[in-house]
Structure formats: structure tokens, C-alpha cells
Coordinates of C-alpha atoms (C1' of nucleotides) in Angstrom, one line a residue:
Chain A
X1 CA 19.2 7.0 61.6
X2 CA 20.2 9.8 64.0
X3 CA 20.2 10.0 67.7
X4 CA 16.7 11.3 67.8
X5 CA 17.3 14.0 70.2
X6 CA 16.6 16.7 67.8
X7 CA 18.0 19.8 66.2
X8 CA 21.8 19.4 66.9
X9 CA 24.0 20.3 64.0
X10 CA 25.8 17.1 63.0
X11 CA 26.5 17.3 59.4
X12 CA 28.1 13.9 59.1
X13 CA 25.2 12.1 60.9
X14 CA 22.8 13.8 58.5
X15 CA 24.8 12.8 55.5
X16 CA 24.9 9.3 56.8
X17 CA 21.1 9.2 57.0
X18 CA 20.6 10.6 53.5
X19 CA 23.3 8.3 52.1
X20 CA 21.2 5.3 53.3
X21 CA 17.9 6.5 52.4
X22 CA 18.9 7.5 48.9
X23 CA 20.8 4.3 48.4
X24 CA 18.0 2.1 49.5
X25 CA 15.3 4.0 47.6
X26 CA 17.4 4.0 44.3
X27 CA 18.3 0.3 44.7
X28 CA 14.8 -0.7 45.4
X29 CA 13.5 1.0 42.2
X30 CA 16.2 -0.5 40.0
X31 CA 15.8 -4.0 41.5
X32 CA 12.0 -3.8 40.9
X33 CA 12.7 -2.9 37.2
X34 CA 15.1 -5.8 36.9
X35 CA 12.8 -8.2 38.6
X36 CA 9.9 -7.1 36.4
X37 CA 12.0 -8.0 33.3
X38 CA 12.6 -11.5 34.9
X39 CA 16.4 -11.1 35.7
X40 CA 18.3 -12.5 38.5
X41 CA 19.5 -10.3 41.4
X42 CA 21.6 -7.3 40.5
X43 CA 24.6 -8.7 42.3
X44 CA 24.8 -11.2 39.5
X45 CA 25.2 -8.3 37.1
X46 CA 28.0 -6.9 39.1
X47 CA 29.9 -10.2 39.1
X48 CA 29.4 -10.6 35.3
X49 CA 30.5 -6.9 34.8
X50 CA 33.8 -7.4 36.7
X51 CA 34.5 -10.7 34.8
X52 CA 33.6 -9.0 31.5
X53 CA 36.0 -6.1 31.8
X54 CA 38.7 -5.8 29.3
X55 CA 41.8 -7.4 30.7
X56 CA 40.1 -10.1 32.6
X57 CA 39.7 -12.6 29.7
X58 CA 41.5 -15.3 31.7
X59 CA 39.2 -14.8 34.6
X60 CA 39.4 -13.4 38.2
X61 CA 40.0 -15.1 41.5
X62 CA 37.4 -15.1 44.1
X63 CA 39.8 -13.1 46.2
X64 CA 39.8 -10.4 43.7
X65 CA 36.0 -10.4 43.2
X66 CA 35.7 -10.2 47.0
X67 CA 37.7 -7.0 47.3
X68 CA 36.3 -5.3 44.3
X69 CA 32.7 -6.0 45.2
X70 CA 32.9 -5.7 49.0
X71 CA 31.4 -9.1 49.5
X72 CA 32.3 -11.7 52.1
X73 CA 34.2 -14.6 50.8
X74 CA 31.8 -17.4 52.1
X75 CA 29.1 -15.4 50.5
X76 CA 30.8 -15.1 47.2
X77 CA 31.6 -18.9 47.2
X78 CA 27.9 -19.7 47.1
X79 CA 27.1 -17.0 44.6
X80 CA 29.6 -18.5 42.2
X81 CA 28.0 -21.9 42.8
X82 CA 24.6 -20.6 41.7
X83 CA 26.0 -18.8 38.7
X84 CA 28.0 -21.7 37.6
X85 CA 24.9 -23.9 37.8
X86 CA 23.2 -21.5 35.5
X87 CA 26.2 -21.7 33.0
X88 CA 27.0 -18.0 33.4
X89 CA 30.6 -18.5 34.8
X90 CA 33.1 -21.4 35.0
X91 CA 35.6 -22.3 37.5
X92 CA 39.1 -23.1 36.5
X93 CA 42.4 -23.9 38.1
X94 CA 44.8 -21.0 38.9
X95 CA 48.2 -21.6 37.5
X96 CA 50.1 -19.2 39.9
X97 CA 48.5 -20.4 43.2
X98 CA 47.2 -23.9 43.9
X99 CA 44.8 -22.7 46.5
X100 CA 43.1 -20.3 44.1
X101 CA 40.8 -20.6 41.2
X102 CA 40.0 -18.6 38.1
X103 CA 36.5 -17.6 37.5
X104 CA 35.7 -17.0 33.8
X105 CA 32.6 -15.6 32.3
X106 CA 31.0 -17.7 29.6
X107 CA 29.2 -16.6 26.4
X108 CA 25.9 -17.0 28.1
X109 CA 27.1 -14.8 31.0
X110 CA 28.2 -12.1 28.5
X111 CA 24.8 -12.3 26.8
X112 CA 22.9 -12.1 30.0
X113 CA 25.0 -9.1 31.1
X114 CA 24.3 -7.3 27.8
X115 CA 20.5 -7.9 28.1
X116 CA 20.4 -6.9 31.8
X117 CA 22.1 -3.6 30.9
X118 CA 19.3 -2.7 28.5
X119 CA 16.9 -2.6 31.5
X120 CA 19.4 -1.7 34.2
X121 CA 21.0 1.4 32.6
X122 CA 17.8 3.2 32.0
X123 CA 16.4 2.3 35.4
X124 CA 19.4 3.9 36.9
X125 CA 18.9 7.0 34.8
X126 CA 15.4 7.1 36.0
X127 CA 16.2 6.5 39.7
X128 CA 18.7 9.5 39.6
X129 CA 16.6 11.7 37.3
X130 CA 16.1 14.2 40.2
X131 CA 19.8 15.0 39.9
X132 CA 21.0 17.3 37.1
X133 CA 24.1 16.1 35.3
X134 CA 26.2 18.7 37.2
X135 CA 24.7 17.6 40.5
X136 CA 25.3 14.0 39.6
X137 CA 29.0 14.8 39.0
X138 CA 29.2 16.6 42.3
X139 CA 27.8 13.5 44.1
X140 CA 30.4 11.3 42.4
X141 CA 33.2 13.7 43.4
X142 CA 32.1 13.9 47.1
X143 CA 31.4 10.2 47.5
X144 CA 34.7 9.4 45.9
X145 CA 36.3 10.6 49.2
X146 CA 34.6 7.9 51.1
X147 CA 35.9 5.0 48.9
Chain B
X1 CA 28.2 -1.0 38.4
X2 CA 28.3 0.4 35.1
X3 CA 28.1 -1.0 31.5
X4 CA 31.7 -1.7 31.4
X5 CA 32.1 -0.3 27.9
X6 CA 34.5 2.3 29.1
X7 CA 35.0 6.0 29.1
X8 CA 31.6 7.3 28.2
X9 CA 30.3 10.3 30.1
X10 CA 27.4 9.2 32.0
X11 CA 27.2 11.3 35.2
X12 CA 24.3 9.5 36.8
X13 CA 25.6 6.1 36.2
X14 CA 28.9 7.2 37.9
X15 CA 27.0 8.7 40.7
X16 CA 25.0 5.4 41.2
X17 CA 28.3 3.5 41.4
X18 CA 29.7 5.8 44.0
X19 CA 26.5 6.0 46.0
X20 CA 26.6 2.1 46.4
X21 CA 30.3 1.8 47.1
X22 CA 30.2 4.6 49.6
X23 CA 27.0 3.3 51.4
X24 CA 28.3 -0.3 51.6
X25 CA 31.7 0.7 52.9
X26 CA 30.4 3.1 55.5
X27 CA 27.8 0.6 56.6
X28 CA 30.3 -2.3 56.9
X29 CA 32.5 -0.1 59.0
X30 CA 29.6 0.9 61.4
X31 CA 28.1 -2.6 61.5
X32 CA 31.4 -3.9 62.5
X33 CA 31.9 -1.5 65.3
X34 CA 28.4 -2.2 66.5
X35 CA 29.0 -6.0 66.4
X36 CA 32.3 -5.8 68.2
X37 CA 30.4 -4.0 71.1
X38 CA 27.9 -7.0 71.2
X39 CA 24.9 -5.2 69.8
X40 CA 22.1 -6.6 67.6
X41 CA 21.8 -5.5 63.9
X42 CA 21.5 -1.8 63.2
X43 CA 18.0 -2.2 61.8
X44 CA 17.0 -2.8 65.3
X45 CA 18.4 0.6 66.3
X46 CA 16.4 2.2 63.5
X47 CA 13.2 0.7 64.8
X48 CA 13.9 1.8 68.3
X49 CA 14.7 5.3 67.1
X50 CA 11.4 5.7 65.2
X51 CA 9.5 4.4 68.2
X52 CA 11.4 6.7 70.6
X53 CA 10.8 9.9 68.8
X54 CA 8.8 12.5 70.5
X55 CA 5.2 12.2 69.7
X56 CA 5.3 8.4 69.2
X57 CA 4.6 7.6 72.9
X58 CA 1.5 5.7 72.0
X59 CA 3.4 3.6 69.5
X60 CA 3.5 3.3 65.7
X61 CA 1.7 0.9 63.4
X62 CA 3.8 -1.5 61.4
X63 CA 2.5 0.1 58.4
X64 CA 4.1 3.4 59.5
X65 CA 7.3 1.8 60.3
X66 CA 7.3 0.1 56.9
X67 CA 7.1 3.4 55.0
X68 CA 9.6 5.3 57.2
X69 CA 12.2 2.6 57.0
X70 CA 11.6 1.3 53.5
X71 CA 11.2 -2.1 54.8
X72 CA 8.9 -4.8 53.4
X73 CA 5.9 -5.6 55.5
X74 CA 6.5 -9.4 55.8
X75 CA 10.1 -8.6 56.8
X76 CA 9.0 -6.1 59.4
X77 CA 6.5 -8.6 60.9
X78 CA 9.3 -11.0 61.8
X79 CA 11.7 -8.3 63.0
X80 CA 9.0 -7.1 65.5
X81 CA 8.6 -10.7 66.6
X82 CA 12.3 -10.9 67.4
X83 CA 12.4 -7.6 69.2
X84 CA 9.2 -8.3 71.2
X85 CA 10.9 -11.7 72.3
X86 CA 13.8 -9.6 73.6
X87 CA 11.5 -7.4 75.5
X88 CA 12.4 -4.3 73.5
X89 CA 9.0 -3.5 72.1
X90 CA 5.4 -4.5 72.8
X91 CA 2.4 -5.1 70.5
X92 CA -0.9 -3.5 71.5
X93 CA -4.3 -3.2 69.9
X94 CA -5.0 -0.3 67.6
X95 CA -8.1 1.7 68.8
X96 CA -8.8 3.2 65.3
X97 CA -8.4 0.3 63.1
X98 CA -9.1 -3.3 64.2
X99 CA -6.7 -4.6 61.5
X100 CA -3.7 -2.7 62.9
X101 CA -1.6 -2.8 66.0
X102 CA 0.4 -0.2 68.0
X103 CA 4.0 -1.1 68.5
X104 CA 5.4 0.5 71.6
X105 CA 9.0 0.8 72.8
X106 CA 9.7 -0.5 76.3
X107 CA 12.1 0.9 78.9
X108 CA 14.6 -1.8 78.0
X109 CA 14.3 -0.7 74.3
X110 CA 15.0 2.9 75.2
X111 CA 18.0 1.9 77.3
X112 CA 19.4 -0.4 74.4
X113 CA 18.9 2.5 72.0
X114 CA 20.8 4.9 74.2
X115 CA 23.7 2.4 74.7
X116 CA 23.8 1.6 71.1
X117 CA 24.1 5.3 70.2
X118 CA 27.2 5.7 72.2
X119 CA 28.9 3.3 69.8
X120 CA 27.0 4.1 66.7
X121 CA 27.3 7.9 66.7
X122 CA 31.2 7.9 66.9
X123 CA 31.4 5.1 64.4
X124 CA 29.4 7.2 61.8
X125 CA 31.5 10.2 62.4
X126 CA 34.7 8.1 61.8
X127 CA 33.2 6.5 58.8
X128 CA 32.5 9.9 57.2
X129 CA 35.6 11.6 58.6
X130 CA 36.9 12.0 55.0
X131 CA 34.3 14.5 54.5
X132 CA 34.6 18.0 55.8
X133 CA 31.5 19.4 57.5
X134 CA 30.9 21.6 54.5
X135 CA 31.1 18.6 52.3
X136 CA 28.8 16.5 54.5
X137 CA 26.2 19.3 54.2
X138 CA 26.6 19.3 50.5
X139 CA 26.1 15.6 50.4
X140 CA 23.0 16.0 52.6
X141 CA 21.6 18.6 50.2
X142 CA 22.3 16.6 47.0
X143 CA 21.0 13.2 48.1
X144 CA 17.9 14.9 49.7
X145 CA 16.7 15.3 46.1
X146 CA 16.6 11.5 45.8
X147 CA 14.4 11.0 48.7
Chain C
dT1 C1' 51.5 -20.4 60.8
dA2 C1' 48.8 -17.8 57.5
dA3 C1' 45.9 -17.2 53.3
dG4 C1' 42.4 -18.7 49.8
dA5 C1' 38.3 -21.0 49.7
dT6 C1' 34.5 -24.0 51.1
dT7 C1' 31.0 -26.1 54.3
dG8 C1' 27.5 -27.0 58.2
dA9 C1' 24.3 -25.1 61.1
dG10 C1' 21.6 -21.4 62.4
dT11 C1' 19.3 -17.2 61.2
dA12 C1' 17.1 -14.0 58.2
dC13 C1' 15.1 -12.7 53.8
dT14 C1' 11.8 -13.2 49.6
dC15 C1' 7.7 -14.5 47.3
dA16 C1' 3.2 -15.9 47.3
dA17 C1' -0.8 -17.2 49.7
dT18 C1' -3.7 -16.5 53.6
dC19 C1' -6.4 -14.3 57.3
dT20 C1' -8.9 -10.5 59.3
dT21 C1' -11.0 -6.1 59.1
dC22 C1' -12.2 -2.1 56.4
Chain D
dG1 C1' -12.8 -6.2 46.9
dA2 C1' -8.9 -3.8 49.0
dA3 C1' -5.7 -2.9 53.0
dG4 C1' -3.0 -4.2 57.2
dA5 C1' -0.6 -8.0 58.8
dT6 C1' 1.1 -12.7 59.1
dT7 C1' 2.6 -17.3 57.7
dG8 C1' 4.8 -21.4 55.0
dA9 C1' 8.1 -22.8 51.9
dG10 C1' 12.1 -21.9 49.6
dT11 C1' 16.3 -19.3 49.2
dA12 C1' 20.2 -16.6 50.7
dC13 C1' 23.0 -14.8 54.3
dT14 C1' 26.1 -15.1 58.7
dC15 C1' 29.3 -17.1 61.7
dA16 C1' 32.5 -20.3 63.0
dA17 C1' 34.9 -24.3 61.8
dT18 C1' 37.4 -26.9 58.3
dC19 C1' 40.3 -28.1 54.3
dT20 C1' 44.1 -27.3 51.2
dT21 C1' 48.2 -25.0 49.7
dA22 C1' 51.8 -21.2 50.3

DNA sequence: TAAGATTGAGTACTCAATCTTC
DNA sequence: GAAGATTGAGTACTCAATCTTA
């Protein structure tokens, strides 16, 4: 992921390459651990997490999820279909806006999220174990600028 | 992408969340620029880049590409199909190992890579413009530990 | 007319099984 | 039997078009 010409000093291009390699490698490791444990894709966890946050007891609209999770709307629509079919979330009417819906997490959804975290959390720690805590904090601070 | 419980101090979990958000946002921006210009997916660029590196004139084996690009083999197999159909790469026999192949970039592949870089490079610079050059170097150094 | 959300058609990805050569 | 590579079947993703309400 660079122009391939060679030794030019292009710090942002180098950072881009590392950003992708690190993300893909860490994600692959965590996905593998989650899969070994028989869990659904990690994006399901992310949806459940957003819905399970304090303050979201009445649910979130797909539009909100879309923005928080950087997912395309058409994508989210079918993802919610699948999760609803598994009984992890429910669709409800939106009182303020007839076009919208409220997506609410179910008890089964909360329970799955809890169980996934038992595998997911340690897997993340392990995937980033090469960073000291101070280095991890530095990464957080630097990458926050890109959010 | 955290356990959702709240304000615990878990530097690696925080770094994981930022790593993903930053990567997805940057990638989305660059993909969008590439798509606007009418180019194929960015993974095509990455393949062409690996094949176009000095020293790879005789081609690379799918096995090599797989490891350098962190792609699954079955995935790569069909990706090469598509790129071969477009005349960007060619498959050849592998002299040392009858099971393997040599994937070689064509002139059309080299030309596409060159044209893609004209859009891709500036898009990356822009996506990471929030980082100073010194910060970009720091990111590179820190994330190298995860490779 | 624009925004939230869904759908159909086409493409690409994933897993497991298979084929060939080492 | 193990490794490089491919394939079939099922699933998920992408784009554009559509539907409904604001």
C-alpha cells in the first residue's frame, strides 16, 4: 500500500500502510477467536453494544446505528433482519418519526453480548499485547485525530 | 467496540476501538475517491503493487501474495481470475513447483497501477491530513509493533 | 423535494470439500 | 499425508431503484 517507487519519505503514506496492516491482523486474530467459540460475526457484537449502552433502553434508530458504526444503510437493514430472526433485537415503531423505527435489544441479545465479551475482551488484549499500556494510550491519542 | 460498562481504564481496548474507527473512516474516504475516478476496488491496486515491485519481474505465487496481503487463498484465487479477465495479470507455470503458478503483471496492469496512484496517493494524504508528519511517523512506529 | 429505510439484481466473500503435486 | 490452489454452495455485500413519510 504505497507507490512502490521506493525510499521516498512520505510519513502519511507509511502510516496508512501500517494502519491497515495492523487493523487487519488484529481483526483477523480476534475474529478467529470469536469464531472458534462459535459466535456470530463481530459486527453483531458492535450492534448489541450500541443498543445495550445506558440511555438507549428505548432503542436506537437504524439511522443512528449507521452513523455510529460507519455502516451503509442498506447493509444495516439486512443485518438487523438477521439479528431479529435470531431473537437478539426487535423492531418497533418510532413515535417521533413515522418513517423511522426503534431497534431494541432483547434479553437474549444482552446475554449473547455478555458471553461474547468474555472471549472478545481477552482476545483484544492479546492481539494488542505487543503494545505497552503507555503505547496503547499514545495510539489512542493519535488515532483520535482521525476520527 | 468496548464492553460498554463504562469508565474503566483499559488502554488496549481503547486503542482497538480507535484503530478500527480510524481505519474504516480513512479507507471509506479513499475508496470513495477511487470509485469516483472510475477505478476498481483498492485491493486490485495492492495486488498490482506487489507484482510491480522491483525483483518480482518473473511474478509471484498466489501463496506469496496471500501472505503479503493477508488474504485468504480461496479469495485470492477468484480475485486473480477477475484481474486476468481484465488483462491486468497473467498466470504462468511455476518452474520449481508443479503445484504452484507464477502471477505476472502485464503492461496494462502497470499502467492501471500508475493511473490509480495519481488518485490514491493524494486521497491518502488528505485522509490523514489531521496528523502532522511527526505524528504520522509516531503512528508508523507504534503500529509496526503489531505487524 | 428530501430523508429514512427497504428491496432486487449482480457481485464478492466464506466455509468446506476437492484436485493435484510434493 | 501435507501443501498449493481451486471449486460449489451458501451467505453477505454493493449499487441503484423504490417505497413511505417529513
